[in-house]
Amino acid sequence: MAVVREFTLPDLGEGLTEAQVVRWLVKVGDVVAVDQPVVEVETAKAMVEVPCPYGGVVTARFGEEGEELPVGAPLLTVAVGEAAPTALAAPTGGTGSADAASAAKPADPAGPEASPAGGGEATGARANGEEGSGNVLVGYGTQAPAARRRRVRPPARETGRPAERAPAPTAVAVISPLVRRLARERGVDLTRVRGTGPDGLILRADVEEAALTALTAQAPRTAPVGQTARHTARPETARPARRASGGRRVPDGLRVPLRGVRGVVAEKLSRSRREIPDATCWVDADATELLAARRAMNASGGAKVSLLALLARICTAALAKYPELNATVDTEAQEIVRLPDVHLGFAAQTDRGLVVPVVRDANARNAVELSVEMARLTEAARAGKISPAELAGGTFTLNNYGVFGVDGSTPIINHPEAAMLGVGRIAPKPWVHEGELAVRHVVQLSFTFDHRVCDGGTAGGFLRYVADCVEQPAVLLRTV
């Protein structure tokens, strides 16, 4: 007989505690396969399609489009048939559709899982009645034993291992499609990754750490997200969802909930102010020659180079000259960690609020490559399709607040980075050029830095070098 399984909103990582239902991808009565996306939700970081770890018939949905659900709240229920456990014994590397197909027919005793270890696992799965895929989003796990984490290809040395040793904590953890995709994109061998989640579960943070070892191995690690408590309450007793709104009116004014993007920004900036002793310096620069250089570049044909990309290229050249500013502070170890690669964040305003996409290995890219990547990330951010991984791991931030028509600012450092360059609007102003008064295009540059990583001389040298490159772009030819 069919067993009804409840699928709750998993922990989506990055410290997020809730998500808004954007679009349901299934309806009541639909047949879903294991790991099939069932709902699209929006977090403070990005839009995410959530896959269901069960295969069967959808019997109920919880939450209307536009509602905010807390992590752990029921998303839907699925009626799972008796044949569903055979999906767990499918050959490794199968897709969700293959899992569903295998759930519809008995397992072939002569198949690859007929070995002692495989058979033991399959039998155990049937005996326990566990129909879940074992897959997870970050921090989320079904109640499957570790032995069933066979859908990730195990190393060859595990073949033929006795069944009783299968649940050993050294087994490779099954992970979600989101984490598998990230691993593929970053070229990470999951068999070599040590999971920090429950029962050795491999989290997105673990993949990021493996892909950016030089960046994060010495940096402070975020505590792994714990396994979310499963909600067994029925719909009428489950924690009520909150409907997203612009706020509620009270006698003393309009109260707007501090959550979503605004809440994440507030927490991060507050932490920066609490922990980082920052200081800011300014300089005005004549950007006339930089604008002329950009026009010449774009007149030659090929991909267009944006002004922001030229400023990014100047930043990476300046960080090569002053590497102590591409750093972070490990407060627990009381050490300054200087980072070898520049992962450049840049502020982008979207309808959902301010986000900071990150260009990986910006120091290895030229102006054209920077322009193309920044345009791609900006488009993804404004469409709400940028992934959380593309918003994390920055080592330095470029903030072009000139797009708002202002000259200067004292930006708050993007924790845990050590510095940020701010760029104001470029406007025609009177300027002494070659001994004569002339109208030139002038920009104000501001540089905010963590005083723990350097003194004013280093910060001033960095900002002066940036200004020199803005005024005389030929200076960059020395670093080409």
Short mmCIF file of C-alpha atoms in Angstrom, two decimals:
data_model
loop_
_atom_site.label_atom_id
_atom_site.label_comp_id
_atom_site.label_asym_id
_atom_site.label_seq_id
_atom_site.Cartn_x
_atom_site.Cartn_y
_atom_site.Cartn_z
CA MET A 1 0.00 0.00 0.00
CA ALA A 2 1.06 3.58 -0.60
CA VAL A 3 2.75 5.57 2.15
CA VAL A 4 2.25 9.35 2.32
CA ARG A 5 5.54 11.20 2.75
CA GLU A 6 5.77 14.84 3.76
CA PHE A 7 8.41 17.01 2.08
CA THR A 8 9.33 20.13 4.02
CA LEU A 9 11.14 23.27 2.87
CA PRO A 10 14.83 22.36 3.20
CA ASP A 11 17.55 24.59 4.56
CA LEU A 12 18.80 26.43 1.48
CA GLY A 13 22.06 27.43 3.13
CA GLU A 14 23.80 30.80 3.58
CA GLY A 15 22.01 31.24 6.93
CA LEU A 16 18.61 31.66 5.24
CA THR A 17 15.57 30.83 7.36
CA GLU A 18 12.69 31.37 4.94
CA ALA A 19 11.77 31.51 1.28
CA GLN A 20 8.92 32.89 -0.80
CA VAL A 21 6.93 30.60 -3.09
CA VAL A 22 7.25 32.04 -6.59
CA ARG A 23 5.78 29.31 -8.78
CA TRP A 24 4.53 25.79 -8.28
CA LEU A 25 5.85 23.36 -10.88
CA VAL A 26 3.43 20.56 -9.99
CA LYS A 27 -0.20 20.32 -8.91
CA VAL A 28 -2.17 17.90 -6.77
CA GLY A 29 -2.56 14.61 -8.62
CA ASP A 30 0.65 14.93 -10.63
CA VAL A 31 3.11 12.05 -10.65
CA VAL A 32 6.60 13.19 -9.70
CA ALA A 33 9.94 11.42 -10.00
CA VAL A 34 12.69 11.38 -7.41
CA ASP A 35 14.66 14.66 -7.53
CA GLN A 36 12.15 16.33 -9.85
CA PRO A 37 11.86 20.11 -9.19
CA VAL A 38 8.43 20.76 -7.67
CA VAL A 39 8.48 24.45 -6.71
CA GLU A 40 10.45 27.59 -7.48
CA VAL A 41 11.21 29.71 -4.43
CA GLU A 42 12.93 33.03 -3.94
CA THR A 43 15.37 33.53 -1.10
CA ALA A 44 17.32 36.58 -0.08
CA LYS A 45 20.07 35.31 -2.36
CA ALA A 46 18.50 33.94 -5.52
CA MET A 47 15.70 32.01 -7.20
CA VAL A 48 15.97 28.26 -6.56
CA GLU A 49 14.10 25.27 -7.96
CA VAL A 50 13.56 22.80 -5.12
CA PRO A 51 13.70 19.07 -6.02
CA CYS A 52 11.59 16.55 -4.14
CA PRO A 53 13.40 13.52 -2.65
CA TYR A 54 10.34 11.27 -3.12
CA GLY A 55 8.74 9.74 -6.20
CA GLY A 56 4.98 9.22 -6.33
CA VAL A 57 1.68 11.11 -6.57
CA VAL A 58 1.32 14.61 -5.14
CA THR A 59 -1.54 14.55 -2.62
CA ALA A 60 -1.33 18.06 -1.15
CA ARG A 61 0.48 21.37 -1.56
CA PHE A 62 1.11 23.91 1.19
CA GLY A 63 1.60 27.60 0.54
CA GLU A 64 0.21 29.81 -2.19
CA GLU A 65 2.36 31.67 -4.69
CA GLY A 66 3.59 34.80 -2.96
CA GLU A 67 3.60 33.29 0.53
CA GLU A 68 6.72 33.12 2.66
CA LEU A 69 7.41 29.77 4.29
CA PRO A 70 9.88 29.13 7.11
CA VAL A 71 12.50 26.43 6.75
CA GLY A 72 10.99 23.15 7.89
CA ALA A 73 7.42 24.04 6.96
CA PRO A 74 5.55 21.46 4.81
CA LEU A 75 5.81 22.02 1.05
CA LEU A 76 3.83 19.04 -0.21
CA THR A 77 2.94 15.44 0.49
CA VAL A 78 3.59 12.53 -1.85
CA ALA A 79 1.94 9.12 -1.90
CA VAL A 80 4.81 6.67 -2.42
CA GLY A 81 4.12 3.12 -3.60
CA GLU A 82 5.79 -0.07 -2.36
CA ALA A 83 8.02 -0.24 -5.44
CA ALA A 84 9.57 3.14 -4.69
CA PRO A 85 12.45 1.76 -2.55
CA THR A 86 13.89 0.04 -5.61
CA ALA A 87 14.83 3.49 -6.88
CA LEU A 88 17.47 3.52 -4.21
CA ALA A 89 19.14 0.45 -5.66
CA ALA A 90 19.50 1.94 -9.14
CA PRO A 91 22.96 2.13 -10.65
CA THR A 92 24.91 5.18 -9.58
CA GLY A 93 24.83 8.34 -11.64
CA GLY A 94 21.19 7.89 -12.76
CA THR A 95 18.90 10.83 -13.33
CA GLY A 96 15.62 11.54 -11.60
CA SER A 97 13.74 10.03 -14.52
CA ALA A 98 15.78 6.85 -14.32
CA ASP A 99 15.03 6.65 -10.62
CA ALA A 100 11.33 6.93 -11.29
CA ALA A 101 11.51 4.23 -13.95
CA SER A 102 13.33 1.89 -11.62
CA ALA A 103 10.68 2.55 -8.98
CA ALA A 104 8.01 1.23 -11.34
CA LYS A 105 9.48 -2.25 -11.68
CA PRO A 106 11.26 -4.77 -9.45
CA ALA A 107 15.01 -4.59 -9.21
CA ASP A 108 16.90 -7.02 -11.44
CA PRO A 109 18.61 -9.49 -9.10
CA ALA A 110 21.29 -10.01 -11.75
CA GLY A 111 21.99 -6.28 -11.97
CA PRO A 112 25.02 -4.48 -10.61
CA GLU A 113 23.43 -4.18 -7.17
CA ALA A 114 23.30 -7.96 -6.75
CA SER A 115 26.74 -7.92 -5.13
CA PRO A 116 26.84 -8.63 -1.39
CA ALA A 117 27.27 -4.96 -0.49
CA GLY A 118 24.65 -3.72 -2.96
CA GLY A 119 22.17 -6.41 -2.05
CA GLY A 120 22.57 -5.68 1.64
CA GLU A 121 21.86 -2.04 1.08
CA ALA A 122 18.85 -2.64 -1.13
CA THR A 123 17.38 -5.13 1.31
CA GLY A 124 17.93 -2.76 4.21
CA ALA A 125 16.20 0.01 2.33
CA ARG A 126 13.16 -2.15 1.64
CA ALA A 127 13.00 -3.40 5.19
CA ASN A 128 13.06 0.10 6.59
CA GLY A 129 10.48 1.31 4.10
CA GLU A 130 12.51 4.40 3.18
CA GLU A 131 11.27 5.76 -0.14
CA GLY A 132 13.30 8.99 -0.16
CA SER A 133 16.13 9.60 -2.58
CA GLY A 134 18.55 10.51 0.18
CA ASN A 135 19.24 13.69 -1.76
CA VAL A 136 19.40 16.99 -0.02
CA LEU A 137 19.60 20.69 -0.47
CA VAL A 138 22.19 22.32 1.73
CA GLY A 139 21.78 21.07 5.27
CA TYR A 140 18.71 18.96 4.43
CA GLY A 141 18.70 15.18 4.63
CA THR A 142 16.13 12.44 4.39
CA GLN A 143 16.18 9.82 7.11
CA ALA A 144 18.05 7.34 4.97
CA PRO A 145 21.06 5.56 6.47
CA ALA A 146 24.47 6.52 5.18
CA ALA A 147 24.76 3.16 3.37
CA ARG A 148 22.19 4.27 0.80
CA ARG A 149 24.25 7.20 -0.35
CA ARG A 150 25.18 5.21 -3.40
CA ARG A 151 23.84 7.59 -6.06
CA VAL A 152 27.07 9.54 -6.06
CA ARG A 153 29.67 7.47 -7.90
CA PRO A 154 31.84 5.85 -5.21
CA PRO A 155 35.55 5.35 -5.72
CA ALA A 156 36.55 2.02 -7.24
CA ARG A 157 38.21 0.94 -4.01
CA GLU A 158 34.78 0.67 -2.35
CA THR A 159 33.56 -2.01 -4.77
CA GLY A 160 32.87 -5.31 -3.07
CA ARG A 161 33.20 -3.91 0.43
CA PRO A 162 31.35 -6.08 2.99
CA ALA A 163 27.78 -5.03 3.64
CA GLU A 164 28.30 -4.57 7.37
CA ARG A 165 30.87 -1.85 6.74
CA ALA A 166 28.68 0.11 4.30
CA PRO A 167 27.39 2.62 6.86
CA ALA A 168 30.97 3.69 7.71
CA PRO A 169 31.20 7.48 8.16
CA THR A 170 33.91 7.63 5.48
CA ALA A 171 31.40 6.81 2.72
CA VAL A 172 30.80 9.52 0.14
CA ALA A 173 27.65 11.45 1.08
CA VAL A 174 24.75 11.76 -1.31
CA ILE A 175 24.16 15.41 -2.19
CA SER A 176 21.50 17.47 -3.92
CA PRO A 177 21.38 18.18 -7.64
CA LEU A 178 22.25 21.79 -6.84
CA VAL A 179 25.46 20.78 -5.11
CA ARG A 180 26.31 18.21 -7.78
CA ARG A 181 25.91 20.88 -10.47
CA LEU A 182 28.15 23.27 -8.55
CA ALA A 183 30.77 20.54 -8.23
CA ARG A 184 30.66 19.89 -11.97
CA GLU A 185 30.96 23.60 -12.76
CA ARG A 186 33.96 23.96 -10.46
CA GLY A 187 35.59 20.68 -11.47
CA VAL A 188 35.46 19.28 -7.93
CA ASP A 189 35.90 15.52 -7.38
CA LEU A 190 33.26 14.79 -4.74
CA THR A 191 34.98 11.59 -3.68
CA ARG A 192 37.79 13.74 -2.31
CA VAL A 193 35.56 16.20 -0.44
CA ARG A 194 35.06 15.80 3.30
CA GLY A 195 31.49 16.76 4.20
CA THR A 196 30.87 18.96 7.23
CA GLY A 197 27.12 18.37 7.41
CA PRO A 198 25.23 15.77 9.43
CA ASP A 199 26.66 12.25 8.97
CA GLY A 200 29.39 13.62 6.71
CA LEU A 201 26.92 15.26 4.33
CA ILE A 202 28.65 17.32 1.63
CA LEU A 203 27.33 20.89 1.69
CA ARG A 204 27.64 23.64 -0.86
CA ALA A 205 30.18 25.30 1.43
CA ASP A 206 32.34 22.17 1.25
CA VAL A 207 32.35 22.28 -2.55
CA GLU A 208 33.21 25.99 -2.49
CA GLU A 209 36.06 25.29 -0.08
CA ALA A 210 37.42 22.51 -2.25
CA ALA A 211 37.20 24.66 -5.39
CA LEU A 212 38.80 27.69 -3.76
CA THR A 213 41.27 26.06 -1.41
CA ALA A 214 43.76 28.86 -1.72
CA LEU A 215 41.02 31.34 -0.94
CA THR A 216 39.27 29.70 1.99
CA ALA A 217 41.56 27.08 3.49
CA GLN A 218 43.05 29.63 5.89
CA ALA A 219 40.03 31.89 6.16
CA PRO A 220 37.44 31.57 8.94
CA ARG A 221 34.90 28.92 8.06
CA THR A 222 31.22 29.40 8.48
CA ALA A 223 29.76 26.89 10.85
CA PRO A 224 28.01 24.15 8.90
CA VAL A 225 24.30 24.42 8.74
CA GLY A 226 22.72 21.87 11.02
CA GLN A 227 20.12 19.39 9.91
CA THR A 228 16.69 20.94 9.96
CA ALA A 229 14.24 19.40 12.38
CA ARG A 230 11.57 17.58 10.41
CA HIS A 231 8.03 18.83 10.84
CA THR A 232 5.63 15.97 11.37
CA ALA A 233 2.64 18.17 12.16
CA ARG A 234 -0.31 18.01 9.85
CA PRO A 235 -1.29 21.03 7.73
CA GLU A 236 -3.68 22.40 10.34
CA THR A 237 -1.04 22.34 13.11
CA ALA A 238 2.03 23.25 11.10
CA ARG A 239 3.73 26.60 11.64
CA PRO A 240 1.66 29.18 9.71
CA ALA A 241 3.20 30.77 6.66
CA ARG A 242 3.56 34.52 6.42
CA ARG A 243 2.29 36.32 3.38
CA ALA A 244 4.84 38.68 1.90
CA SER A 245 3.70 42.27 2.08
CA GLY A 246 4.99 45.79 1.98
CA GLY A 247 4.42 46.18 5.71
CA ARG A 248 1.62 46.84 8.19
CA ARG A 249 0.26 50.15 9.37
CA VAL A 250 0.42 50.90 13.08
CA PRO A 251 -0.35 54.09 15.03
CA ASP A 252 3.28 55.23 14.90
CA GLY A 253 3.73 54.59 11.16
CA LEU A 254 4.31 51.79 8.66
CA ARG A 255 6.29 48.79 9.89
CA VAL A 256 8.12 46.86 7.17
CA PRO A 257 9.53 43.41 8.07
CA LEU A 258 13.33 43.37 7.93
CA ARG A 259 13.76 40.14 6.00
CA GLY A 260 14.67 38.83 2.58
CA VAL A 261 17.37 40.76 0.74
CA ARG A 262 16.95 43.76 3.05
CA GLY A 263 17.41 41.58 6.11
CA VAL A 264 20.56 39.91 4.78
CA VAL A 265 22.06 43.27 3.79
CA ALA A 266 21.22 44.71 7.22
CA GLU A 267 22.86 41.82 9.06
CA LYS A 268 26.01 41.86 6.95
CA LEU A 269 26.53 45.61 7.10
CA SER A 270 25.86 45.68 10.84
CA ARG A 271 28.45 42.96 11.36
CA SER A 272 30.94 44.92 9.27
CA ARG A 273 30.43 48.01 11.41
CA ARG A 274 30.77 45.99 14.62
CA GLU A 275 33.93 44.11 13.70
CA ILE A 276 35.92 46.20 11.22
CA PRO A 277 37.77 49.40 12.21
CA ASP A 278 37.44 51.06 8.83
CA ALA A 279 38.78 54.33 7.48
CA THR A 280 38.13 56.18 4.22
CA CYS A 281 40.24 58.42 1.98
CA TRP A 282 39.25 60.32 -1.19
CA VAL A 283 40.80 61.76 -4.30
CA ASP A 284 39.47 63.50 -7.41
CA ALA A 285 40.75 62.26 -10.76
CA ASP A 286 40.53 63.47 -14.34
CA ALA A 287 38.82 60.63 -16.22
CA THR A 288 38.87 62.32 -19.64
CA GLU A 289 41.63 60.07 -21.00
CA LEU A 290 39.99 56.93 -19.63
CA LEU A 291 36.77 57.77 -21.48
CA ALA A 292 38.76 58.41 -24.65
CA ALA A 293 40.55 55.07 -24.27
CA ARG A 294 37.23 53.26 -23.90
CA ARG A 295 35.86 54.91 -27.05
CA ALA A 296 38.96 53.82 -28.96
CA MET A 297 38.64 50.24 -27.70
CA ASN A 298 34.99 49.98 -28.69
CA ALA A 299 35.58 51.61 -32.08
CA SER A 300 37.95 48.80 -33.05
CA GLY A 301 35.14 46.23 -33.21
CA GLY A 302 34.54 43.09 -31.18
CA ALA A 303 32.92 42.87 -27.76
CA LYS A 304 32.24 46.21 -26.13
CA VAL A 305 34.17 47.13 -23.02
CA SER A 306 32.17 48.77 -20.23
CA LEU A 307 33.52 51.54 -18.05
CA LEU A 308 32.96 49.34 -15.00
CA ALA A 309 35.16 46.64 -16.57
CA LEU A 310 37.98 49.16 -17.08
CA LEU A 311 37.69 50.20 -13.44
CA ALA A 312 37.74 46.52 -12.46
CA ARG A 313 40.90 46.00 -14.49
CA ILE A 314 42.47 48.97 -12.72
CA CYS A 315 41.48 47.43 -9.36
CA THR A 316 43.15 44.11 -10.12
CA ALA A 317 46.33 45.89 -11.24
CA ALA A 318 46.33 47.95 -8.03
CA LEU A 319 45.82 44.85 -5.89
CA ALA A 320 48.78 43.20 -7.61
CA LYS A 321 50.84 46.21 -6.52
CA TYR A 322 49.34 46.30 -3.01
CA PRO A 323 48.48 42.62 -2.26
CA GLU A 324 48.02 43.26 1.46
CA LEU A 325 44.60 44.74 0.64
CA ASN A 326 43.32 41.51 -0.94
CA ALA A 327 42.94 39.93 2.45
CA THR A 328 40.71 39.00 5.34
CA VAL A 329 41.19 38.88 9.10
CA ASP A 330 40.88 35.59 10.98
CA THR A 331 39.70 36.93 14.32
CA GLU A 332 39.85 33.53 16.04
CA ALA A 333 43.48 32.92 15.09
CA GLN A 334 44.36 36.63 15.27
CA GLU A 335 45.93 36.47 11.82
CA ILE A 336 45.74 38.46 8.61
CA VAL A 337 45.14 36.09 5.69
CA ARG A 338 46.47 37.43 2.39
CA LEU A 339 44.67 35.81 -0.52
CA PRO A 340 46.43 34.83 -3.74
CA ASP A 341 43.56 35.33 -6.20
CA VAL A 342 41.23 38.28 -6.67
CA HIS A 343 37.54 37.40 -6.68
CA LEU A 344 36.05 40.79 -7.46
CA GLY A 345 32.60 41.68 -6.21
CA PHE A 346 30.70 44.57 -7.72
CA ALA A 347 27.54 46.18 -6.42
CA ALA A 348 24.47 45.74 -8.63
CA GLN A 349 21.08 47.30 -7.93
CA THR A 350 18.10 45.08 -8.74
CA ASP A 351 14.36 45.20 -8.17
CA ARG A 352 14.93 42.90 -5.19
CA GLY A 353 17.56 45.18 -3.68
CA LEU A 354 21.34 45.45 -3.67
CA VAL A 355 23.35 42.34 -4.51
CA VAL A 356 27.07 41.82 -5.01
CA PRO A 357 27.89 39.31 -7.79
CA VAL A 358 31.46 37.99 -7.77
CA VAL A 359 33.78 37.67 -10.76
CA ARG A 360 36.03 34.68 -10.08
CA ASP A 361 39.75 35.03 -10.78
CA ALA A 362 39.34 38.62 -11.91
CA ASN A 363 43.10 39.09 -11.76
CA ALA A 364 43.48 36.57 -14.62
CA ARG A 365 40.99 38.34 -16.94
CA ASN A 366 41.51 41.19 -19.38
CA ALA A 367 39.12 44.12 -19.85
CA VAL A 368 37.01 42.36 -22.48
CA GLU A 369 36.64 39.20 -20.39
CA LEU A 370 35.76 41.25 -17.32
CA SER A 371 33.14 43.17 -19.28
CA VAL A 372 31.49 40.01 -20.63
CA GLU A 373 31.39 38.29 -17.22
CA MET A 374 30.12 41.36 -15.38
CA ALA A 375 27.35 41.82 -17.96
CA ARG A 376 26.34 38.16 -17.58
CA LEU A 377 26.23 38.34 -13.79
CA THR A 378 24.33 41.63 -13.81
CA GLU A 379 21.69 40.24 -16.17
CA ALA A 380 21.31 37.11 -14.05
CA ALA A 381 21.01 39.18 -10.86
CA ARG A 382 18.34 41.47 -12.29
CA ALA A 383 16.39 38.49 -13.61
CA GLY A 384 16.58 36.84 -10.17
CA LYS A 385 18.38 33.82 -11.65
CA ILE A 386 21.83 34.31 -10.16
CA SER A 387 22.98 31.40 -8.02
CA PRO A 388 24.03 31.79 -4.37
CA ALA A 389 27.52 30.56 -5.33
CA GLU A 390 27.87 33.55 -7.68
CA LEU A 391 27.16 35.91 -4.79
CA ALA A 392 29.72 34.45 -2.39
CA GLY A 393 33.47 34.26 -1.96
CA GLY A 394 34.48 37.81 -2.90
CA THR A 395 37.84 39.19 -1.75
CA PHE A 396 37.46 42.85 -2.84
CA THR A 397 34.48 44.97 -3.89
CA LEU A 398 34.05 47.69 -6.50
CA ASN A 399 31.10 49.99 -5.82
CA ASN A 400 30.01 52.27 -8.66
CA TYR A 401 27.52 54.52 -6.86
CA GLY A 402 28.00 57.15 -9.58
CA VAL A 403 25.07 55.53 -11.41
CA PHE A 404 22.85 57.20 -8.80
CA GLY A 405 24.16 60.62 -9.80
CA VAL A 406 26.19 61.27 -6.62
CA ASP A 407 29.80 62.34 -6.31
CA GLY A 408 31.03 60.66 -3.15
CA SER A 409 30.28 58.18 -0.41
CA THR A 410 31.82 56.39 2.54
CA PRO A 411 30.98 52.77 1.67
CA ILE A 412 30.75 50.05 4.29
CA ILE A 413 33.18 47.19 3.72
CA ASN A 414 31.62 43.96 2.51
CA HIS A 415 32.50 41.65 5.44
CA PRO A 416 34.80 39.67 5.64
CA GLU A 417 36.76 41.56 2.97
CA ALA A 418 39.33 44.20 3.86
CA ALA A 419 38.65 47.00 1.39
CA MET A 420 36.25 48.56 -1.09
CA LEU A 421 36.74 51.11 -3.88
CA GLY A 422 33.89 53.54 -4.46
CA VAL A 423 33.43 55.44 -7.74
CA GLY A 424 31.26 58.53 -8.03
CA ARG A 425 29.69 60.07 -11.12
CA ILE A 426 31.90 61.35 -13.92
CA ALA A 427 30.89 64.95 -14.59
CA PRO A 428 32.34 67.89 -16.54
CA LYS A 429 34.10 70.29 -14.16
CA PRO A 430 36.70 73.05 -14.27
CA TRP A 431 40.16 71.47 -14.01
CA VAL A 432 43.71 72.66 -14.41
CA HIS A 433 45.10 70.69 -17.33
CA GLU A 434 48.66 71.25 -18.56
CA GLY A 435 48.82 74.55 -16.73
CA GLU A 436 45.55 75.92 -18.09
CA LEU A 437 41.99 75.96 -16.86
CA ALA A 438 39.83 73.60 -18.89
CA VAL A 439 36.59 71.65 -18.67
CA ARG A 440 37.44 68.02 -17.99
CA HIS A 441 35.50 64.91 -16.96
CA VAL A 442 36.22 64.49 -13.26
CA VAL A 443 35.39 61.59 -10.94
CA GLN A 444 35.70 61.28 -7.18
CA LEU A 445 37.21 58.04 -5.92
CA SER A 446 36.78 56.86 -2.32
CA PHE A 447 38.63 54.00 -0.71
CA THR A 448 37.49 52.35 2.51
CA PHE A 449 39.86 49.89 4.15
CA ASP A 450 40.24 47.75 7.25
CA HIS A 451 42.86 49.50 9.37
CA ARG A 452 43.90 46.15 10.84
CA VAL A 453 45.40 44.95 7.56
CA CYS A 454 47.37 48.08 6.65
CA ASP A 455 48.21 51.66 7.56
CA GLY A 456 47.22 54.86 5.79
CA GLY A 457 50.35 54.85 3.65
CA THR A 458 49.36 51.62 1.92
CA ALA A 459 45.76 52.72 1.45
CA GLY A 460 46.87 56.09 0.10
CA GLY A 461 49.32 54.41 -2.27
CA PHE A 462 46.59 52.12 -3.59
CA LEU A 463 44.16 54.97 -4.19
CA ARG A 464 46.81 57.13 -5.82
CA TYR A 465 47.76 54.32 -8.20
CA VAL A 466 44.08 53.86 -9.15
CA ALA A 467 43.77 57.61 -9.79
CA ASP A 468 46.93 57.57 -11.94
CA CYS A 469 45.50 54.76 -14.06
CA VAL A 470 42.23 56.67 -14.46
CA GLU A 471 44.06 59.80 -15.55
CA GLN A 472 46.64 58.00 -17.68
CA PRO A 473 45.35 54.59 -18.81
CA ALA A 474 48.71 53.93 -20.47
CA VAL A 475 50.03 53.19 -16.95
CA LEU A 476 48.20 49.86 -17.23
CA LEU A 477 50.39 48.86 -20.17
CA ARG A 478 53.16 48.17 -17.65
CA THR A 479 51.10 45.29 -16.25
CA VAL A 480 49.91 43.79 -19.56
#
